[in-house]
């Protein structure tokens, strides 16, 4: 069985071959400390992409810090890294990473936590399982780039030695005669909750019109004695009517402001998530799965069940729907994960709405009922054009979201499918790879040709092929895939450059989301964090470009001088900051990089479900043949 050591500031879990994920996941969810998962060579758990996807969901729901130690399989290490987990080859490497400050504090967005008792159906833990503490040998490294750097601050991990069931001593936590390393305590930095969106209006008293004072008696001249009283009466009456009218108008206006329509009560959320099975030539593997969590559900009627559906856009000529499956309700709560189809199709590309219906439990429906009386809960991304002076293309909230996470027309024109967020992450990681390879080569051989080639590759991705001429001599060879470098990371030709850089283009769509009428206070806070991160990333990448410009202008002898190593070290540091972030020593706050930005931009694709109003009518999408695979109707816990 699984070995566990939580005597220090980490919970170290050694996953053995016979361990099953249905037993392991509850243990993981019940941990209070940062978790280190060490996989045995023949471990059955974490052999498929779905295992890592489910673990990522548990990590987000319970705000956990999870680190992998995988020494035997590069493929599993890549799967873990693609799902945002830091991966190390040994415990010694993890210790070195902590002591060198590579693990830093992260800022996590708060998410609603699913009650534990409601997740039995999906295999998500209901309560921590008590396992006898058993220890593993931490052997722990260079970090395989992950999408969510963990949080750390200094404390101590105690070495422990245990015995197996057969009485054979397990390997010690640290080698003999080796000083105990100090591992920091990881403490996620959580965003504070937002203020209420709809504050209660407070009525203020309205002053009643003052009583009209009697007019003084005036003795008019005899020539005007008949007209003056009549004029005074008319004037007085007009004043009284004006005062009364003003009071009525103000009172009506005040009441209309004070009585606000309460916000619809949300009963849950549907989130689009990514499996990470990305393809350079398609949008596959991005937003290709969904997770549905609902609460406060009344029990369905006799012989009835709740069914969840993804719906296409309202304005589709031939609308479609995708069956997510039946909900297993426990104490008013339900959880469901739809793993997508075998092609990992981007679901956000074709759907934008979610519907919960209450229908016959004995026969699984093939499409949502046309009877609106069976509709219970609904949510959608707004497809109404945003009213903003600079929204010349009439983009809606849904349009901006799809450009970021599914498909952007400008990128499609240059054969770069999948949305802006995907390409920003991919190309920045390549910058890290190229800069990181330069230092060792310079120190070992001072190979000036290699240093120059890697620097040219970095500039190609920073500038884009259209503007690369600004930094490279004429007729310089293009050392990267031309298609993948058609769009640069940085804006190098002014604010109106075409095509726009990834940084400028993403910033445009993030700000577009803020202009939507239904942009909530939490969304605005989240957007502020995203745009702050964008500014930091742009600054770091600009410094990488500045150093690269200096190197490409050097001749072979100059490249071999110590000054070049200084520039290389600076490029490595800034590219790592741009990708993974940096802890600001002056504020002790994390300045976030592309890893954090990528994950939190994906979290924007979340739909709130609210009760369907009685009498709702709409054009219900019909099922297109072949839209569903048979597994779409199988409850998630029954899938293997």
Coordinates of C-alpha atoms in Angstrom, one line a residue:
X1 CA 0.0 0.0 0.0
X2 CA 0.9 3.7 -0.3
X3 CA 3.6 5.0 2.0
X4 CA 3.0 8.3 3.6
X5 CA 5.3 10.7 5.5
X6 CA 3.9 13.9 6.9
X7 CA 6.3 14.5 9.8
X8 CA 7.8 17.6 8.2
X9 CA 6.3 20.5 6.4
X10 CA 5.4 18.3 3.4
X11 CA 3.1 15.3 3.0
X12 CA 5.2 12.9 1.0
X13 CA 3.1 10.1 -0.6
X14 CA 4.9 7.2 -2.3
X15 CA 2.4 5.7 -4.8
X16 CA 3.0 2.0 -5.1
X17 CA 2.0 -0.3 -8.0
X18 CA -1.1 -1.7 -6.3
X19 CA -2.5 1.7 -5.3
X20 CA -5.8 2.7 -6.8
X21 CA -6.9 6.3 -7.6
X22 CA -10.2 5.8 -5.8
X23 CA -8.3 5.2 -2.6
X24 CA -5.5 7.7 -3.3
X25 CA -7.5 10.8 -4.3
X26 CA -9.4 11.0 -0.9
X27 CA -6.0 10.9 0.9
X28 CA -4.7 13.7 -1.3
X29 CA -7.7 15.8 -0.8
X30 CA -7.5 15.4 3.0
X31 CA -3.9 16.8 3.3
X32 CA -3.2 20.1 5.0
X33 CA 0.4 20.4 3.9
X34 CA 1.9 20.7 0.4
X35 CA 2.0 17.3 -1.2
X36 CA 4.9 15.5 -2.8
X37 CA 3.8 12.5 -5.0
X38 CA 6.5 10.0 -5.7
X39 CA 5.5 7.4 -8.4
X40 CA 6.9 3.8 -8.3
X41 CA 8.0 2.5 -11.6
X42 CA 5.0 0.1 -12.0
X43 CA 2.4 2.4 -10.4
X44 CA -1.0 2.0 -12.1
X45 CA -2.3 5.4 -11.0
X46 CA -1.3 8.4 -13.2
X47 CA -0.8 6.3 -16.4
X48 CA -3.5 8.2 -18.4
X49 CA -4.1 11.9 -19.2
X50 CA -7.5 11.6 -17.4
X51 CA -5.8 10.8 -14.1
X52 CA -3.8 14.0 -14.2
X53 CA -6.8 16.0 -15.3
X54 CA -8.9 14.8 -12.4
X55 CA -6.0 15.5 -10.0
X56 CA -5.7 19.0 -11.4
X57 CA -9.4 19.5 -10.6
X58 CA -9.0 18.3 -7.1
X59 CA -6.0 20.6 -6.7
X60 CA -8.1 23.6 -7.7
X61 CA -11.1 22.7 -5.7
X62 CA -9.2 22.2 -2.4
X63 CA -6.5 24.8 -3.0
X64 CA -3.7 22.2 -2.8
X65 CA 0.0 22.4 -3.7
X66 CA 1.0 19.2 -5.4
X67 CA 4.5 18.3 -6.7
X68 CA 5.5 15.2 -8.6
X69 CA 8.8 13.2 -8.3
X70 CA 9.0 11.0 -11.4
X71 CA 12.4 9.4 -12.1
X72 CA 11.6 6.6 -14.4
X73 CA 9.2 8.0 -17.2
X74 CA 9.7 11.1 -19.3
X75 CA 6.3 10.6 -20.8
X76 CA 4.5 10.7 -17.4
X77 CA 6.7 13.7 -16.4
X78 CA 5.5 15.5 -19.5
X79 CA 1.8 14.7 -18.8
X80 CA 2.2 16.0 -15.2
X81 CA 3.9 19.2 -16.5
X82 CA 1.2 19.8 -19.2
X83 CA -1.4 19.7 -16.4
X84 CA 0.4 22.4 -14.4
X85 CA 2.3 20.3 -11.8
X86 CA 5.9 20.9 -11.0
X87 CA 7.9 17.8 -11.8
X88 CA 11.3 16.7 -10.4
X89 CA 13.5 13.7 -11.1
X90 CA 14.5 13.1 -7.5
X91 CA 14.0 14.5 -4.0
X92 CA 17.5 15.9 -4.0
X93 CA 16.6 18.1 -7.0
X94 CA 13.4 19.3 -5.2
X95 CA 15.5 20.2 -2.1
X96 CA 17.9 22.1 -4.3
X97 CA 15.1 23.9 -6.0
X98 CA 13.6 25.0 -2.7
X99 CA 16.9 26.2 -1.3
X100 CA 17.8 28.1 -4.5
X101 CA 14.4 29.9 -4.4
X102 CA 13.1 28.3 -7.6
X103 CA 9.8 27.4 -5.8
X104 CA 8.0 30.6 -5.0
X105 CA 4.7 31.8 -3.6
X106 CA 1.8 31.6 -6.0
X107 CA -1.5 33.6 -6.0
X108 CA -4.5 31.4 -6.5
X109 CA -8.0 32.5 -7.5
X110 CA -10.6 31.5 -4.9
X111 CA -13.0 28.8 -6.2
X112 CA -16.1 27.4 -4.6
X113 CA -15.4 24.2 -2.7
X114 CA -17.6 21.2 -3.4
X115 CA -18.9 19.6 -0.3
X116 CA -17.0 16.4 0.3
X117 CA -20.0 14.2 0.7
X118 CA -21.2 15.0 -2.8
X119 CA -18.3 13.7 -4.8
X120 CA -18.5 9.9 -4.3
X121 CA -20.1 9.4 -7.7
X122 CA -17.1 10.8 -9.5
X123 CA -14.4 9.2 -7.5
X124 CA -13.5 12.6 -5.9
X125 CA -12.8 12.2 -2.2
X126 CA -15.6 12.4 0.4
X127 CA -13.3 12.5 3.4
X128 CA -9.6 11.8 4.2
X129 CA -8.7 8.2 4.6
X130 CA -6.5 7.3 7.5
X131 CA -3.4 5.6 6.4
X132 CA -0.6 4.4 8.6
X133 CA 2.3 6.8 8.2
X134 CA 5.0 5.2 6.1
X135 CA 7.9 7.0 4.6
X136 CA 9.6 7.2 1.3
X137 CA 13.1 8.3 0.4
X138 CA 13.0 11.8 -1.1
X139 CA 15.6 11.9 -3.8
X140 CA 14.5 15.3 -5.4
X141 CA 15.5 19.3 -9.7
X142 CA 15.7 21.0 -12.8
X143 CA 12.1 21.8 -13.0
X144 CA 10.2 20.6 -16.0
X145 CA 8.2 23.7 -16.9
X146 CA 4.9 23.6 -15.2
X147 CA 1.9 25.8 -15.4
X148 CA 1.5 26.6 -11.8
X149 CA 4.7 27.1 -9.7
X150 CA 4.1 26.1 -6.1
X151 CA 4.3 28.3 -3.1
X152 CA 7.1 28.1 -0.6
X153 CA 8.7 29.8 2.4
X154 CA 11.5 28.3 4.7
X155 CA 11.0 25.6 7.3
X156 CA 12.2 22.0 7.7
X157 CA 11.5 18.5 6.4
X158 CA 12.5 15.8 8.9
X159 CA 14.2 12.7 7.7
X160 CA 12.2 9.5 8.6
X161 CA 13.0 5.8 8.1
X162 CA 10.2 3.2 8.1
X163 CA 9.8 -0.5 7.4
X164 CA 7.7 -2.2 4.8
X165 CA 5.1 -4.8 5.5
X166 CA 7.7 -7.5 5.3
X167 CA 9.9 -5.8 7.8
X168 CA 12.5 -4.6 5.3
X169 CA 13.6 -1.1 6.1
X170 CA 12.6 1.5 3.5
X171 CA 15.1 3.9 2.1
X172 CA 15.9 6.8 4.4
X173 CA 14.5 10.2 3.6
X174 CA 18.0 11.6 3.1
X175 CA 21.4 9.9 2.7
X176 CA 23.6 9.1 5.6
X177 CA 26.0 11.8 6.7
X178 CA 24.1 14.3 4.7
X179 CA 22.8 17.4 6.5
X180 CA 19.1 17.8 6.7
X181 CA 18.0 20.2 4.0
X182 CA 15.6 23.0 4.9
X183 CA 12.4 22.9 2.9
X184 CA 10.1 25.9 3.1
X185 CA 6.5 25.7 4.2
X186 CA 4.3 26.2 1.2
X187 CA 1.4 28.6 1.8
X188 CA -0.8 29.5 -1.2
X189 CA -1.6 33.2 -1.3
X190 CA -5.3 33.4 -1.8
X191 CA -7.1 36.3 -3.4
X192 CA -9.6 38.0 -1.0
X193 CA -13.2 37.6 -1.7
X194 CA -14.9 40.4 -3.7
X195 CA -17.4 42.8 -2.3
X196 CA -21.1 42.0 -2.9
X197 CA -22.1 42.8 -6.5
X198 CA -25.6 44.0 -5.6
X199 CA -25.5 46.0 -2.4
X200 CA -28.8 46.6 -0.6
X201 CA -30.2 50.0 -1.3
X202 CA -30.9 52.2 1.7
X203 CA -33.9 54.5 1.5
X204 CA -33.4 58.0 2.6
X205 CA -36.3 60.1 3.9
X206 CA -37.8 62.5 1.4
X207 CA -38.7 66.0 2.7
X208 CA -42.4 66.7 2.3
X209 CA -43.2 70.0 0.7
X210 CA -43.6 72.8 3.2
X211 CA -47.0 74.1 3.9
X212 CA -47.9 77.2 1.9
X213 CA -47.8 80.3 4.0
X214 CA -50.8 82.7 3.7
X215 CA -50.0 85.6 1.5
X216 CA -50.0 89.0 3.2
X217 CA -53.0 91.2 2.7
X218 CA -52.2 93.9 0.3
X219 CA -54.4 96.9 -0.3
X220 CA -54.2 97.6 -4.0
X221 CA -55.0 100.8 -5.6
X222 CA -58.6 101.2 -6.5
X223 CA -57.9 101.0 -10.2
X224 CA -56.5 97.4 -9.9
X225 CA -58.7 96.0 -7.1
X226 CA -60.5 93.5 -9.4
X227 CA -57.4 91.9 -11.2
X228 CA -54.8 91.5 -8.5
X229 CA -56.5 88.9 -6.3
X230 CA -57.2 86.8 -9.4
X231 CA -53.5 86.9 -10.5
X232 CA -52.2 86.0 -7.0
X233 CA -54.6 83.1 -6.9
X234 CA -53.4 81.7 -10.2
X235 CA -49.7 82.2 -9.3
X236 CA -50.2 80.5 -5.9
X237 CA -52.0 77.6 -7.5
X238 CA -49.3 77.1 -10.0
X239 CA -46.6 77.1 -7.3
X240 CA -48.5 74.5 -5.3
X241 CA -49.0 72.3 -8.4
X242 CA -45.3 72.6 -9.3
X243 CA -44.2 71.6 -5.8
X244 CA -46.6 68.6 -5.7
X245 CA -45.5 67.5 -9.2
X246 CA -41.9 67.7 -8.3
X247 CA -42.4 65.6 -5.2
X248 CA -44.3 62.9 -7.1
X249 CA -41.7 62.7 -9.8
X250 CA -38.8 62.5 -7.3
X251 CA -40.7 59.9 -5.2
X252 CA -41.3 57.7 -8.2
X253 CA -37.7 58.0 -9.4
X254 CA -36.4 57.2 -5.9
X255 CA -38.6 54.2 -5.6
X256 CA -37.5 52.9 -9.0
X257 CA -33.8 53.2 -7.9
X258 CA -34.3 51.7 -4.5
X259 CA -36.2 48.7 -5.7
X260 CA -33.7 46.7 -7.7
X261 CA -34.3 43.3 -9.3
X262 CA -32.3 40.8 -7.2
X263 CA -29.6 39.0 -8.9
X264 CA -30.5 35.4 -10.0
X265 CA -29.4 32.9 -7.4
X266 CA -26.5 30.8 -8.8
X267 CA -26.8 27.1 -8.0
X268 CA -23.4 26.0 -9.5
X269 CA -20.8 26.4 -12.2
X270 CA -19.7 24.7 -15.3
X271 CA -16.0 25.2 -16.1
X272 CA -14.2 24.5 -19.4
X273 CA -10.9 22.8 -18.7
X274 CA -8.0 21.6 -20.9
X275 CA -6.6 18.1 -21.1
X276 CA -3.3 19.4 -22.5
X277 CA -3.4 17.1 -25.5
X278 CA -2.6 20.0 -27.8
X279 CA -1.8 19.9 -31.5
X280 CA 0.1 22.7 -33.3
X281 CA -2.2 22.3 -36.3
X282 CA -5.6 22.4 -34.5
X283 CA -7.4 23.7 -31.5
X284 CA -7.6 20.2 -29.9
X285 CA -6.7 19.7 -26.3
X286 CA -7.8 23.2 -25.3
X287 CA -11.1 23.7 -23.4
X288 CA -11.9 20.1 -24.5
X289 CA -13.4 19.0 -21.2
X290 CA -16.0 20.4 -18.7
X291 CA -16.5 20.1 -15.0
X292 CA -20.0 20.7 -13.5
X293 CA -20.6 21.4 -9.8
X294 CA -24.1 22.2 -8.5
X295 CA -25.6 22.6 -5.1
X296 CA -28.9 23.3 -3.4
X297 CA -30.7 21.0 -5.9
X298 CA -34.1 19.7 -4.8
X299 CA -34.5 16.0 -5.2
X300 CA -35.9 15.1 -8.6
X301 CA -39.4 13.9 -8.9
X302 CA -40.4 10.2 -8.8
X303 CA -38.8 8.3 -11.6
X304 CA -37.0 11.4 -12.7
X305 CA -33.3 12.5 -13.1
X306 CA -31.4 15.6 -13.8
X307 CA -29.5 15.7 -17.1
X308 CA -26.9 18.2 -18.1
X309 CA -26.4 19.5 -21.7
X310 CA -24.0 21.7 -23.5
X311 CA -25.8 23.8 -26.1
X312 CA -24.6 25.6 -29.2
X313 CA -24.9 29.4 -29.8
X314 CA -28.4 30.9 -29.9
X315 CA -27.9 32.3 -33.4
X316 CA -26.7 29.0 -35.0
X317 CA -28.6 28.0 -38.1
X318 CA -28.4 24.4 -37.2
X319 CA -27.9 24.4 -33.4
X320 CA -26.6 21.3 -31.6
X321 CA -26.4 19.9 -28.1
X322 CA -24.0 17.6 -26.3
X323 CA -25.2 15.3 -23.6
X324 CA -22.9 15.6 -20.5
X325 CA -24.7 12.8 -18.6
X326 CA -27.1 12.3 -15.7
X327 CA -26.4 13.9 -12.3
X328 CA -26.2 11.8 -9.2
X329 CA -27.6 14.1 -6.5
X330 CA -26.6 13.7 -2.9
X331 CA -27.8 16.1 -0.2
X332 CA -28.7 18.6 -2.9
X333 CA -25.2 18.5 -4.5
X334 CA -23.8 16.9 -7.6
X335 CA -20.5 16.7 -9.5
X336 CA -19.9 15.7 -13.1
X337 CA -16.9 15.7 -15.3
X338 CA -17.3 15.3 -19.1
X339 CA -14.0 14.1 -20.5
X340 CA -14.7 15.2 -24.1
X341 CA -14.5 13.1 -27.2
X342 CA -11.6 11.0 -28.5
X343 CA -10.4 13.8 -30.8
X344 CA -10.1 16.2 -27.8
X345 CA -12.3 18.7 -29.7
X346 CA -12.4 22.3 -28.4
X347 CA -15.9 22.5 -26.8
X348 CA -15.8 26.3 -26.4
X349 CA -15.4 26.6 -30.1
X350 CA -18.9 25.1 -30.7
X351 CA -20.9 25.6 -27.5
X352 CA -21.7 28.5 -25.2
X353 CA -24.6 27.5 -23.1
X354 CA -25.5 24.9 -20.4
X355 CA -28.9 23.5 -19.5
X356 CA -30.1 21.2 -16.8
X357 CA -33.4 19.3 -17.4
X358 CA -35.5 17.0 -15.2
X359 CA -36.6 14.1 -17.3
X360 CA -37.5 10.4 -17.3
X361 CA -35.0 8.3 -15.4
X362 CA -35.8 5.0 -17.1
X363 CA -34.9 6.1 -20.7
X364 CA -31.8 8.2 -21.3
X365 CA -32.9 11.2 -23.5
X366 CA -31.0 11.8 -26.8
X367 CA -31.5 15.5 -26.7
X368 CA -33.0 18.1 -24.3
X369 CA -36.8 18.0 -24.0
X370 CA -38.7 20.5 -26.0
X371 CA -41.1 20.8 -23.1
X372 CA -39.9 23.9 -21.3
X373 CA -41.6 22.7 -18.1
X374 CA -38.7 20.2 -17.7
X375 CA -36.0 22.9 -17.9
X376 CA -34.6 23.6 -14.5
X377 CA -31.2 25.6 -14.6
X378 CA -29.5 27.5 -17.4
X379 CA -26.4 29.5 -18.1
X380 CA -24.8 31.2 -21.1
X381 CA -21.9 33.4 -22.3
X382 CA -23.4 36.6 -23.6
X383 CA -23.4 36.8 -27.4
X384 CA -24.8 40.4 -27.4
X385 CA -22.4 42.9 -29.0
X386 CA -20.8 45.0 -26.2
X387 CA -21.7 48.7 -26.3
X388 CA -18.4 50.5 -26.3
X389 CA -17.1 53.3 -28.5
X390 CA -14.0 51.3 -29.6
X391 CA -15.9 48.0 -30.3
X392 CA -15.9 48.6 -34.0
X393 CA -16.2 44.9 -34.8
X394 CA -19.2 44.4 -32.5
X395 CA -17.5 41.8 -30.4
X396 CA -19.5 40.1 -27.6
X397 CA -18.2 38.6 -24.4
X398 CA -18.3 35.2 -26.1
X399 CA -16.3 36.5 -29.0
X400 CA -13.5 37.9 -26.8
X401 CA -13.4 34.6 -24.8
X402 CA -13.1 32.5 -27.9
X403 CA -10.3 34.6 -29.4
X404 CA -8.4 33.9 -26.2
X405 CA -9.1 30.2 -25.7
X406 CA -10.4 28.7 -28.9
X407 CA -9.9 30.5 -32.2
X408 CA -8.7 33.9 -33.2
X409 CA -9.5 35.1 -36.8
X410 CA -6.1 36.9 -37.1
X411 CA -4.2 33.8 -36.0
X412 CA -6.3 31.6 -38.3
X413 CA -5.3 33.7 -41.3
X414 CA -1.6 32.8 -40.6
X415 CA -2.5 29.2 -39.8
X416 CA -2.1 29.3 -36.0
X417 CA -5.3 27.7 -34.6
X418 CA -6.2 27.3 -30.9
X419 CA -6.5 30.9 -29.6
X420 CA -4.0 33.5 -28.2
X421 CA -3.5 32.0 -24.8
X422 CA -2.2 28.7 -26.2
X423 CA 0.4 30.4 -28.4
X424 CA 1.6 32.8 -25.8
X425 CA 2.3 29.8 -23.5
X426 CA 4.0 27.7 -26.2
X427 CA 6.2 30.4 -27.6
X428 CA 7.4 31.8 -24.2
X429 CA 8.3 28.2 -23.2
X430 CA 10.5 28.0 -26.3
X431 CA 12.3 31.2 -25.3
X432 CA 13.1 29.6 -21.9
X433 CA 14.4 26.5 -23.7
X434 CA 16.7 28.4 -26.1
X435 CA 18.1 30.8 -23.5
X436 CA 18.7 28.0 -21.0
X437 CA 20.8 26.0 -23.4
X438 CA 23.3 28.9 -24.0
X439 CA 25.1 29.2 -20.7
X440 CA 26.5 25.6 -20.4
X441 CA 27.7 25.7 -24.0
X442 CA 29.4 29.1 -23.5
X443 CA 31.1 27.9 -20.3
X444 CA 32.3 24.6 -21.8
X445 CA 33.3 25.4 -25.4
X446 CA 32.5 29.1 -26.0
X447 CA 30.9 28.0 -29.3
X448 CA 30.1 31.5 -30.7
X449 CA 28.2 30.1 -33.7
X450 CA 25.8 28.2 -31.3
X451 CA 25.3 31.2 -29.1
X452 CA 24.5 33.3 -32.1
X453 CA 22.0 30.8 -33.5
X454 CA 20.1 30.4 -30.3
X455 CA 20.0 34.2 -29.9
X456 CA 18.6 34.5 -33.5
X457 CA 15.9 32.0 -32.6
X458 CA 14.9 34.0 -29.5
X459 CA 14.6 37.2 -31.6
X460 CA 12.5 35.4 -34.2
X461 CA 9.9 34.5 -31.6
X462 CA 10.0 37.9 -29.9
X463 CA 9.8 40.0 -33.1
X464 CA 7.8 37.7 -35.4
X465 CA 9.0 37.1 -38.9
X466 CA 7.3 40.2 -40.3
X467 CA 9.5 42.5 -38.1
X468 CA 12.6 40.4 -37.6
X469 CA 14.5 42.6 -40.1
X470 CA 14.7 45.2 -37.3
X471 CA 17.2 43.1 -35.3
X472 CA 19.0 40.8 -37.8
X473 CA 21.3 41.7 -40.7
X474 CA 19.8 41.4 -44.2
X475 CA 19.7 37.8 -45.7
X476 CA 20.1 36.3 -42.2
X477 CA 18.8 32.7 -42.2
X478 CA 15.5 31.9 -40.5
X479 CA 16.4 29.2 -38.0
X480 CA 12.8 28.4 -36.8
X481 CA 9.6 27.2 -38.3
X482 CA 8.4 30.1 -40.3
X483 CA 4.7 29.4 -39.6
X484 CA 5.2 29.2 -35.8
X485 CA 7.1 32.6 -35.8
X486 CA 4.7 34.6 -37.9
X487 CA 3.4 36.4 -34.9
X488 CA 5.8 37.9 -32.4
X489 CA 5.5 38.0 -28.6
X490 CA 6.3 41.7 -28.4
X491 CA 5.1 44.9 -30.0
X492 CA 8.1 46.1 -31.9
X493 CA 6.6 48.3 -34.6
X494 CA 4.3 50.6 -32.7
X495 CA 0.7 50.2 -31.5
X496 CA -0.8 49.6 -34.9
X497 CA 1.6 46.9 -36.1
X498 CA 0.0 44.1 -38.2
X499 CA -0.2 41.4 -37.2
X500 CA -0.4 42.6 -33.6
X501 CA 1.9 40.9 -31.1
X502 CA 0.5 38.3 -28.7
X503 CA 0.9 40.6 -25.7
X504 CA -1.0 43.5 -27.3
X505 CA -3.6 41.2 -28.8
X506 CA -4.4 39.4 -25.5
X507 CA -4.5 42.7 -23.7
X508 CA -7.1 44.0 -26.2
X509 CA -9.4 41.0 -25.6
X510 CA -9.0 41.1 -21.8
X511 CA -10.0 44.7 -21.7
X512 CA -12.9 43.9 -24.0
X513 CA -14.2 41.4 -21.5
X514 CA -14.3 44.2 -18.9
X515 CA -16.5 46.3 -21.1
X516 CA -19.3 43.8 -21.0
X517 CA -22.5 44.9 -19.2
X518 CA -22.5 41.8 -17.0
X519 CA -18.8 42.1 -15.9
X520 CA -19.0 41.4 -12.2
X521 CA -16.9 42.7 -9.4
X522 CA -14.9 39.4 -9.0
X523 CA -14.3 39.4 -12.8
X524 CA -13.0 43.0 -12.6
X525 CA -10.6 42.0 -9.8
X526 CA -9.5 39.0 -11.7
X527 CA -8.9 41.1 -14.9
X528 CA -6.9 43.6 -12.9
X529 CA -4.6 40.8 -11.8
X530 CA -4.3 39.4 -15.3
X531 CA -3.4 42.8 -16.8
X532 CA -0.8 43.4 -14.1
X533 CA 0.8 40.1 -14.9
X534 CA 0.8 41.0 -18.6
X535 CA 2.7 44.2 -17.8
X536 CA 5.3 42.3 -15.9
X537 CA 5.7 39.7 -18.6
X538 CA 6.1 42.4 -21.3
X539 CA 8.8 44.1 -19.2
X540 CA 10.8 40.8 -18.7
X541 CA 10.6 39.8 -22.4
X542 CA 11.6 43.3 -23.5
X543 CA 14.8 42.9 -21.5
X544 CA 15.5 39.5 -23.1
X545 CA 15.2 41.2 -26.5
X546 CA 17.5 44.0 -25.5
X547 CA 20.2 41.5 -24.4
X548 CA 19.7 39.5 -27.5
X549 CA 20.1 42.5 -29.8
X550 CA 23.6 43.2 -28.2
X551 CA 24.7 39.6 -28.7
X552 CA 23.8 39.3 -32.4
X553 CA 25.9 42.5 -33.1
X554 CA 29.0 40.9 -31.7
X555 CA 31.7 39.1 -33.7
X556 CA 33.1 35.7 -32.7
X557 CA 35.9 37.1 -30.5
X558 CA 33.5 39.4 -28.6
X559 CA 31.0 36.6 -27.9
X560 CA 33.9 34.7 -26.2
X561 CA 34.5 37.5 -23.7
X562 CA 33.1 37.4 -20.1
X563 CA 30.7 40.2 -20.9
X564 CA 28.7 37.8 -23.1
X565 CA 28.1 35.4 -20.2
X566 CA 26.7 38.3 -18.2
X567 CA 24.2 39.0 -21.0
X568 CA 23.4 35.3 -21.3
X569 CA 22.7 35.0 -17.5
X570 CA 20.5 38.1 -17.8
X571 CA 18.5 36.5 -20.7
X572 CA 18.0 33.3 -18.7
X573 CA 16.8 35.1 -15.6
X574 CA 14.4 37.3 -17.4
X575 CA 13.0 34.6 -19.6
X576 CA 12.4 32.4 -16.5
X577 CA 10.7 35.3 -14.8
X578 CA 8.5 35.9 -17.8
X579 CA 7.5 32.2 -17.8
X580 CA 7.3 31.3 -14.1
X581 CA 7.1 34.6 -12.3
X582 CA 9.3 36.2 -9.7
X583 CA 9.0 36.9 -6.0
X584 CA 9.4 40.6 -5.4
X585 CA 11.8 41.0 -2.4
X586 CA 10.6 44.5 -1.6
X587 CA 6.9 43.5 -1.2
X588 CA 7.3 39.7 -0.6
X589 CA 4.5 39.4 -3.3
X590 CA 4.6 37.2 -6.4
X591 CA 4.9 38.9 -9.8
X592 CA 3.2 36.4 -11.9
X593 CA 4.4 35.0 -15.3
X594 CA 2.9 33.2 -18.2
X595 CA 2.3 29.9 -16.4
X596 CA 0.0 31.7 -13.9
X597 CA -1.5 33.8 -16.7
X598 CA -2.3 30.8 -18.8
X599 CA -4.1 28.9 -16.1
X600 CA -6.1 31.9 -14.9
X601 CA -7.1 33.0 -18.4
X602 CA -8.5 29.5 -18.9
X603 CA -10.6 29.9 -15.7
X604 CA -12.5 32.8 -17.4
X605 CA -14.4 30.1 -19.3
X606 CA -16.8 29.5 -16.5
X607 CA -20.7 29.6 -16.6
X608 CA -22.9 30.3 -13.6
X609 CA -26.2 28.3 -13.6
X610 CA -29.4 30.0 -12.4
X611 CA -33.0 28.8 -12.2
X612 CA -35.0 28.8 -15.4
X613 CA -37.9 31.3 -15.2
X614 CA -41.4 29.8 -15.6
X615 CA -42.7 30.2 -19.1
X616 CA -39.3 30.5 -20.7
X617 CA -39.4 29.7 -24.4
X618 CA -36.5 29.5 -26.8
X619 CA -35.4 27.7 -30.0
X620 CA -34.0 24.4 -28.6
X621 CA -31.0 23.0 -30.5
X622 CA -31.5 19.6 -32.0
X623 CA -29.0 16.8 -32.0
X624 CA -26.8 16.4 -35.0
X625 CA -26.1 12.8 -35.9
X626 CA -22.6 11.8 -34.8
X627 CA -22.4 14.7 -32.3
X628 CA -22.4 12.3 -29.4
X629 CA -20.2 9.3 -28.6
X630 CA -21.8 6.5 -26.6
X631 CA -19.7 7.4 -23.5
X632 CA -21.4 10.7 -23.3
X633 CA -24.4 9.0 -21.7
X634 CA -22.4 6.9 -19.2
X635 CA -22.0 8.4 -15.7
X636 CA -18.4 9.5 -15.1
X637 CA -17.8 7.1 -12.2
X638 CA -18.7 4.1 -14.5
X639 CA -16.1 5.0 -17.1
X640 CA -12.7 3.3 -17.3

